[in-house]
């Protein structure tokens, strides 16, 4: 059975707190296990999740501010320490290649792991995965920053009563869906007659950014949106100045983009009570809301119902 869920390693922004580690998130999506933005302490936080370095298939870095990347040296060295047997892809802004090189070789170690280094060089760059397509979009932040979204292609869900009415069963069902039609009893039955579209699932990851078109493009129809909400509304002017979002802005993006489950994270250390983020977000978003906490797991919602 496939697993699609997010493990939260840390939820702080620039400075960690007693309750919040620096950033870090792991997305399990079938056979893909993607580590996003490993901040300091991510390697230790991973120990509490049941996910190992050997499980990782891919690392995605949004940008090279320290709270999003200073855990990279330890994670990369751990891949070699554990002798991970498969290549691990690494994506990051191409303009930060020098930062990545320095982090990768920040200290002496015996490198055995194979890293497939694939920088993000263009807005809208797409990477084909077995699970779908990973797309990167340029965000608005003082340094080069990209958000990511994983989009599964639409499929089809068969309607048993219609298949039965046409006398179609067994291997013939698979053939009909592959070809798009099947000749039965002297007539051609199309896939549209016995099935409906099954929307593919979507995951979006939006970190440090001011409001921009790319935020909405990434969030569009996401089943699970993980998005920064560094500030609260009274600090909206400061948020805009430094390229960040408020909880209210993130919630409005989710509401306008048809998001099903919203995860707010990346909280400034100036706020002690996380309920303030929930209260502010609830003024704009009525869907499923999660105020992220360290070492919690958030499931990707079940598939949307198919439509004809």
CSV table of C-alpha atoms in Angstrom, one decimal:
chain,number,residue,atom,x,y,z
A,1,UNK,CA,0.0,0.0,0.0
A,2,UNK,CA,1.4,3.4,-0.9
A,3,UNK,CA,2.1,6.0,1.7
A,4,UNK,CA,1.7,9.7,1.2
A,5,UNK,CA,2.5,11.9,4.3
A,6,UNK,CA,4.6,14.7,5.6
A,7,UNK,CA,7.0,14.3,8.5
A,8,UNK,CA,7.8,17.6,10.2
A,9,UNK,CA,11.3,17.9,11.5
A,10,UNK,CA,11.3,21.5,12.5
A,11,UNK,CA,9.1,24.6,12.3
A,12,UNK,CA,11.2,27.6,13.4
A,13,UNK,CA,12.4,30.4,11.1
A,14,UNK,CA,15.6,32.3,11.6
A,15,UNK,CA,16.3,31.2,15.1
A,16,UNK,CA,15.3,27.9,16.8
A,17,UNK,CA,13.5,28.0,20.1
A,18,UNK,CA,13.1,25.5,23.0
A,19,UNK,CA,10.0,24.1,21.3
A,20,UNK,CA,10.9,24.5,17.7
A,21,UNK,CA,13.9,23.1,15.7
A,22,UNK,CA,15.1,24.8,12.5
A,23,UNK,CA,13.2,23.9,9.3
A,24,UNK,CA,13.1,20.4,7.9
A,25,UNK,CA,10.4,18.3,6.3
A,26,UNK,CA,10.2,14.8,4.7
A,27,UNK,CA,7.6,13.9,2.2
A,28,UNK,CA,6.8,10.2,1.7
A,29,UNK,CA,5.1,9.8,-1.7
A,30,UNK,CA,5.0,6.2,-2.7
A,31,UNK,CA,8.6,5.3,-3.5
A,32,UNK,CA,9.8,8.9,-3.3
A,33,UNK,CA,11.1,10.1,0.0
A,34,UNK,CA,12.0,13.8,-0.3
A,35,UNK,CA,13.8,15.9,2.3
A,36,UNK,CA,13.0,19.6,2.0
A,37,UNK,CA,15.1,22.4,3.5
A,38,UNK,CA,17.2,20.6,6.1
A,39,UNK,CA,18.2,23.2,8.7
A,40,UNK,CA,20.5,22.6,11.7
A,41,UNK,CA,19.5,19.6,13.7
A,42,UNK,CA,17.7,17.8,10.9
A,43,UNK,CA,19.8,14.7,11.1
A,44,UNK,CA,18.9,14.2,14.8
A,45,UNK,CA,15.3,15.1,14.3
A,46,UNK,CA,15.1,12.4,11.6
A,47,UNK,CA,16.0,9.8,14.2
A,48,UNK,CA,12.6,10.5,15.9
A,49,UNK,CA,10.5,9.8,12.8
A,50,UNK,CA,11.4,6.2,11.8
A,51,UNK,CA,12.7,7.6,8.5
A,52,UNK,CA,16.4,6.8,7.8
A,53,UNK,CA,19.0,8.3,5.5
A,54,UNK,CA,18.8,5.2,3.4
A,55,UNK,CA,15.1,5.9,2.8
A,56,UNK,CA,15.8,9.3,1.2
A,57,UNK,CA,15.6,9.5,-2.6
A,58,UNK,CA,15.8,13.3,-3.1
A,59,UNK,CA,16.7,16.5,-1.4
A,60,UNK,CA,15.1,19.9,-2.3
A,61,UNK,CA,16.5,23.2,-1.1
A,62,UNK,CA,14.4,26.3,-1.6
A,63,UNK,CA,17.3,28.8,-1.0
A,64,UNK,CA,20.6,29.2,0.8
A,65,UNK,CA,19.6,31.1,3.9
A,66,UNK,CA,21.0,29.2,6.9
A,67,UNK,CA,17.8,28.0,8.5
A,68,UNK,CA,17.0,26.2,5.2
A,69,UNK,CA,20.3,24.6,4.4
A,70,UNK,CA,22.8,24.4,7.3
A,71,UNK,CA,21.7,20.8,8.0
A,72,UNK,CA,22.9,19.7,4.5
A,73,UNK,CA,26.5,18.9,5.5
A,74,UNK,CA,25.4,16.4,8.2
A,75,UNK,CA,22.7,14.9,6.0
A,76,UNK,CA,25.1,14.4,3.0
A,77,UNK,CA,27.8,12.9,5.3
A,78,UNK,CA,25.2,10.6,6.8
A,79,UNK,CA,24.3,9.3,3.3
A,80,UNK,CA,27.9,8.1,3.0
A,81,UNK,CA,28.2,6.9,6.6
A,82,UNK,CA,25.1,4.6,6.0
A,83,UNK,CA,26.4,3.7,2.6
A,84,UNK,CA,23.1,4.5,0.9
A,85,UNK,CA,23.1,2.2,-2.1
A,86,UNK,CA,21.1,4.3,-4.5
A,87,UNK,CA,21.7,7.8,-6.1
A,88,UNK,CA,20.1,10.6,-4.2
A,89,UNK,CA,19.0,13.6,-6.3
A,90,UNK,CA,19.7,17.1,-5.0
A,91,UNK,CA,17.9,20.2,-6.3
A,92,UNK,CA,18.7,23.8,-5.3
A,93,UNK,CA,18.8,27.2,-7.0
A,94,UNK,CA,21.5,27.2,-9.6
A,95,UNK,CA,22.8,30.6,-8.5
A,96,UNK,CA,23.7,29.1,-5.2
A,97,UNK,CA,26.0,26.4,-6.6
A,98,UNK,CA,29.0,27.7,-4.7
A,99,UNK,CA,27.1,27.6,-1.4
A,100,UNK,CA,26.1,24.0,-2.2
A,101,UNK,CA,29.6,23.0,-3.0
A,102,UNK,CA,30.9,24.5,0.3
A,103,UNK,CA,28.2,22.8,2.3
A,104,UNK,CA,28.7,19.5,0.6
A,105,UNK,CA,32.4,19.5,1.5
A,106,UNK,CA,32.2,21.5,4.8
A,107,UNK,CA,34.4,19.0,6.6
A,108,UNK,CA,36.5,16.0,5.9
A,109,UNK,CA,34.7,12.6,5.4
A,110,UNK,CA,34.9,9.5,3.3
A,111,UNK,CA,32.4,10.1,0.5
A,112,UNK,CA,30.7,6.9,-0.8
A,113,UNK,CA,27.2,8.1,-1.5
A,114,UNK,CA,26.2,9.1,-5.1
A,115,UNK,CA,24.6,12.5,-5.3
A,116,UNK,CA,22.7,13.3,-8.6
A,117,UNK,CA,23.2,17.1,-8.5
A,118,UNK,CA,20.4,18.7,-10.5
A,119,UNK,CA,20.2,22.5,-9.9
A,120,UNK,CA,17.1,24.5,-10.7
A,121,UNK,CA,18.1,27.0,-13.4
A,122,UNK,CA,14.8,28.2,-14.7
A,123,UNK,CA,11.4,29.3,-13.4
A,124,UNK,CA,9.0,26.4,-14.1
A,125,UNK,CA,11.7,23.8,-14.5
A,126,UNK,CA,10.2,20.3,-14.3
A,127,UNK,CA,11.7,17.0,-13.2
A,128,UNK,CA,10.0,13.7,-14.2
A,129,UNK,CA,9.5,11.3,-11.3
A,130,UNK,CA,7.9,7.9,-11.3
A,131,UNK,CA,5.2,9.4,-9.1
A,132,UNK,CA,4.5,12.4,-11.3
A,133,UNK,CA,6.2,15.7,-12.0
A,134,UNK,CA,8.2,17.9,-9.6
A,135,UNK,CA,8.0,21.5,-10.7
A,136,UNK,CA,10.0,24.5,-9.3
A,137,UNK,CA,8.7,28.1,-9.4
A,138,UNK,CA,10.7,31.3,-8.6
A,139,UNK,CA,9.6,33.0,-5.5
A,140,UNK,CA,10.0,36.6,-4.2
A,141,UNK,CA,12.8,36.7,-1.6
A,142,UNK,CA,16.0,38.7,-1.3
A,143,UNK,CA,18.0,35.8,-2.7
A,144,UNK,CA,17.2,33.3,-5.4
A,145,UNK,CA,14.5,31.1,-4.1
A,146,UNK,CA,12.2,28.4,-5.5
A,147,UNK,CA,9.1,26.7,-4.3
A,148,UNK,CA,8.3,23.1,-5.3
A,149,UNK,CA,5.1,21.2,-6.2
A,150,UNK,CA,4.6,17.5,-6.9
A,151,UNK,CA,1.8,16.8,-9.3
A,152,UNK,CA,0.5,13.3,-10.0
A,153,UNK,CA,-1.1,12.9,-13.5
A,154,UNK,CA,-4.8,12.3,-13.6
A,155,UNK,CA,-6.0,8.7,-13.9
A,156,UNK,CA,-9.3,7.0,-14.3
A,157,UNK,CA,-11.6,5.2,-11.9
A,158,UNK,CA,-13.8,2.5,-13.3
A,159,UNK,CA,-17.5,2.2,-12.5
A,160,UNK,CA,-18.2,-1.5,-11.8
A,161,UNK,CA,-21.9,-1.3,-12.6
A,162,UNK,CA,-21.2,0.1,-16.0
A,163,UNK,CA,-18.5,-2.5,-16.7
A,164,UNK,CA,-21.0,-5.2,-15.7
A,165,UNK,CA,-23.7,-3.8,-18.0
A,166,UNK,CA,-21.3,-4.1,-21.0
A,167,UNK,CA,-20.0,-7.5,-19.8
A,168,UNK,CA,-16.5,-6.3,-19.4
A,169,UNK,CA,-14.2,-7.9,-16.7
A,170,UNK,CA,-10.8,-9.3,-15.9
A,171,UNK,CA,-7.9,-8.3,-18.2
A,172,UNK,CA,-10.2,-6.6,-20.6
A,173,UNK,CA,-10.7,-3.8,-18.1
A,174,UNK,CA,-7.0,-3.0,-18.2
A,175,UNK,CA,-6.9,-3.2,-22.0
A,176,UNK,CA,-9.8,-0.8,-22.3
A,177,UNK,CA,-8.1,1.8,-20.1
A,178,UNK,CA,-4.8,1.5,-21.9
A,179,UNK,CA,-6.3,1.7,-25.4
A,180,UNK,CA,-9.2,4.0,-24.6
A,181,UNK,CA,-11.8,1.7,-26.0
A,182,UNK,CA,-12.8,-1.9,-26.4
A,183,UNK,CA,-15.0,-3.8,-29.0
A,184,UNK,CA,-17.6,-5.8,-27.2
A,185,UNK,CA,-20.6,-7.6,-28.7
A,186,UNK,CA,-20.4,-5.7,-32.0
A,187,UNK,CA,-20.1,-2.3,-30.5
A,188,UNK,CA,-17.2,-0.1,-29.4
A,189,UNK,CA,-17.2,0.9,-25.7
A,190,UNK,CA,-15.1,3.9,-24.8
A,191,UNK,CA,-13.3,4.4,-21.5
A,192,UNK,CA,-15.5,7.5,-20.9
A,193,UNK,CA,-18.6,5.2,-20.8
A,194,UNK,CA,-17.3,3.0,-18.0
A,195,UNK,CA,-15.0,5.2,-16.0
A,196,UNK,CA,-14.5,8.8,-14.7
A,197,UNK,CA,-11.5,11.0,-14.3
A,198,UNK,CA,-9.6,10.4,-11.1
A,199,UNK,CA,-7.7,13.6,-10.3
A,200,UNK,CA,-4.1,13.2,-9.5
A,201,UNK,CA,-2.9,14.4,-6.1
A,202,UNK,CA,-0.9,17.5,-5.6
A,203,UNK,CA,1.6,18.6,-2.9
A,204,UNK,CA,3.0,22.1,-2.7
A,205,UNK,CA,6.0,23.4,-0.6
A,206,UNK,CA,6.3,27.2,-0.4
A,207,UNK,CA,8.9,28.7,1.9
A,208,UNK,CA,10.4,32.2,2.2
A,209,UNK,CA,8.6,34.5,-0.1
A,210,UNK,CA,6.5,37.6,-0.4
A,211,UNK,CA,3.2,37.4,-2.2
A,212,UNK,CA,3.7,36.7,-6.0
A,213,UNK,CA,2.0,34.9,-8.8
A,214,UNK,CA,4.3,31.8,-8.2
A,215,UNK,CA,2.8,31.3,-4.8
A,216,UNK,CA,-0.6,30.9,-6.3
A,217,UNK,CA,0.7,28.7,-9.1
A,218,UNK,CA,2.3,26.4,-6.7
A,219,UNK,CA,-0.8,26.2,-4.4
A,220,UNK,CA,-3.3,25.7,-7.1
A,221,UNK,CA,-5.6,22.8,-6.2
A,222,UNK,CA,-3.0,21.4,-3.8
A,223,UNK,CA,-4.3,18.5,-1.6
A,224,UNK,CA,-1.6,19.4,0.9
A,225,UNK,CA,0.0,22.9,1.0
A,226,UNK,CA,3.0,23.5,3.3
A,227,UNK,CA,3.6,27.2,3.4
A,228,UNK,CA,5.5,29.7,5.5
A,229,UNK,CA,3.7,32.1,7.8
A,230,UNK,CA,6.6,33.7,9.5
A,231,UNK,CA,4.6,36.8,10.7
A,232,UNK,CA,1.2,37.8,11.9
A,233,UNK,CA,-0.9,40.5,10.3
A,234,UNK,CA,0.3,43.4,12.6
A,235,UNK,CA,3.8,42.9,11.1
A,236,UNK,CA,2.6,42.7,7.5
A,237,UNK,CA,4.7,45.7,6.4
A,238,UNK,CA,7.8,44.0,7.9
A,239,UNK,CA,6.9,40.8,6.2
A,240,UNK,CA,6.7,42.5,2.8
A,241,UNK,CA,10.0,44.3,3.3
A,242,UNK,CA,11.9,41.1,4.1
A,243,UNK,CA,10.1,38.8,1.7
A,244,UNK,CA,7.8,36.7,3.9
A,245,UNK,CA,4.1,36.0,4.4
A,246,UNK,CA,1.7,36.4,7.3
A,247,UNK,CA,-0.6,33.7,8.5
A,248,UNK,CA,-3.5,35.7,7.0
A,249,UNK,CA,-1.8,36.0,3.6
A,250,UNK,CA,-1.0,32.2,3.5
A,251,UNK,CA,-4.6,31.4,4.5
A,252,UNK,CA,-6.0,33.6,1.7
A,253,UNK,CA,-3.7,32.0,-0.8
A,254,UNK,CA,-5.0,28.6,0.3
A,255,UNK,CA,-8.7,29.7,0.2
A,256,UNK,CA,-8.3,31.2,-3.3
A,257,UNK,CA,-6.3,28.3,-4.7
A,258,UNK,CA,-8.7,25.5,-3.6
A,259,UNK,CA,-6.3,23.9,-1.1
A,260,UNK,CA,-7.7,21.0,0.8
A,261,UNK,CA,-5.3,20.8,3.8
A,262,UNK,CA,-3.2,23.7,4.8
A,263,UNK,CA,0.0,23.4,6.9
A,264,UNK,CA,1.4,26.7,8.4
A,265,UNK,CA,5.0,26.6,9.5
A,266,UNK,CA,8.3,28.6,9.7
A,267,UNK,CA,7.2,30.8,12.7
A,268,UNK,CA,9.2,33.7,13.9
A,269,UNK,CA,10.7,33.3,17.4
A,270,UNK,CA,9.0,36.5,18.5
A,271,UNK,CA,5.6,34.6,18.8
A,272,UNK,CA,5.2,32.3,21.8
A,273,UNK,CA,1.6,31.2,21.3
A,274,UNK,CA,0.9,29.2,18.1
A,275,UNK,CA,-2.8,29.6,18.6
A,276,UNK,CA,-2.5,33.2,17.3
A,277,UNK,CA,-1.6,31.8,13.8
A,278,UNK,CA,-4.6,29.5,13.9
A,279,UNK,CA,-6.9,32.4,14.9
A,280,UNK,CA,-5.6,34.6,12.1
A,281,UNK,CA,-5.7,31.9,9.5
A,282,UNK,CA,-9.3,30.9,10.4
A,283,UNK,CA,-10.6,34.3,9.4
A,284,UNK,CA,-9.8,33.5,5.8
A,285,UNK,CA,-9.6,29.7,5.4
A,286,UNK,CA,-12.3,27.2,6.3
A,287,UNK,CA,-10.7,24.0,5.1
A,288,UNK,CA,-8.5,21.6,7.1
A,289,UNK,CA,-5.8,23.7,9.0
A,290,UNK,CA,-2.7,22.4,10.7
A,291,UNK,CA,-0.4,24.6,12.7
A,292,UNK,CA,2.8,22.6,12.3
A,293,UNK,CA,4.7,21.3,15.3
A,294,UNK,CA,8.0,19.5,15.4
A,295,UNK,CA,8.0,15.7,15.0
A,296,UNK,CA,4.4,15.5,13.9
A,297,UNK,CA,3.1,13.7,10.8
A,298,UNK,CA,0.5,15.2,8.4
A,299,UNK,CA,-1.2,12.8,6.0
A,300,UNK,CA,-2.0,13.8,2.4
A,301,UNK,CA,-5.8,13.9,2.2
A,302,UNK,CA,-7.5,10.9,0.4
A,303,UNK,CA,-8.0,11.3,-3.3
A,304,UNK,CA,-10.8,13.6,-4.6
A,305,UNK,CA,-13.7,11.8,-6.1
A,306,UNK,CA,-13.5,11.2,-9.8
A,307,UNK,CA,-15.7,13.2,-12.1
A,308,UNK,CA,-17.2,12.4,-15.4
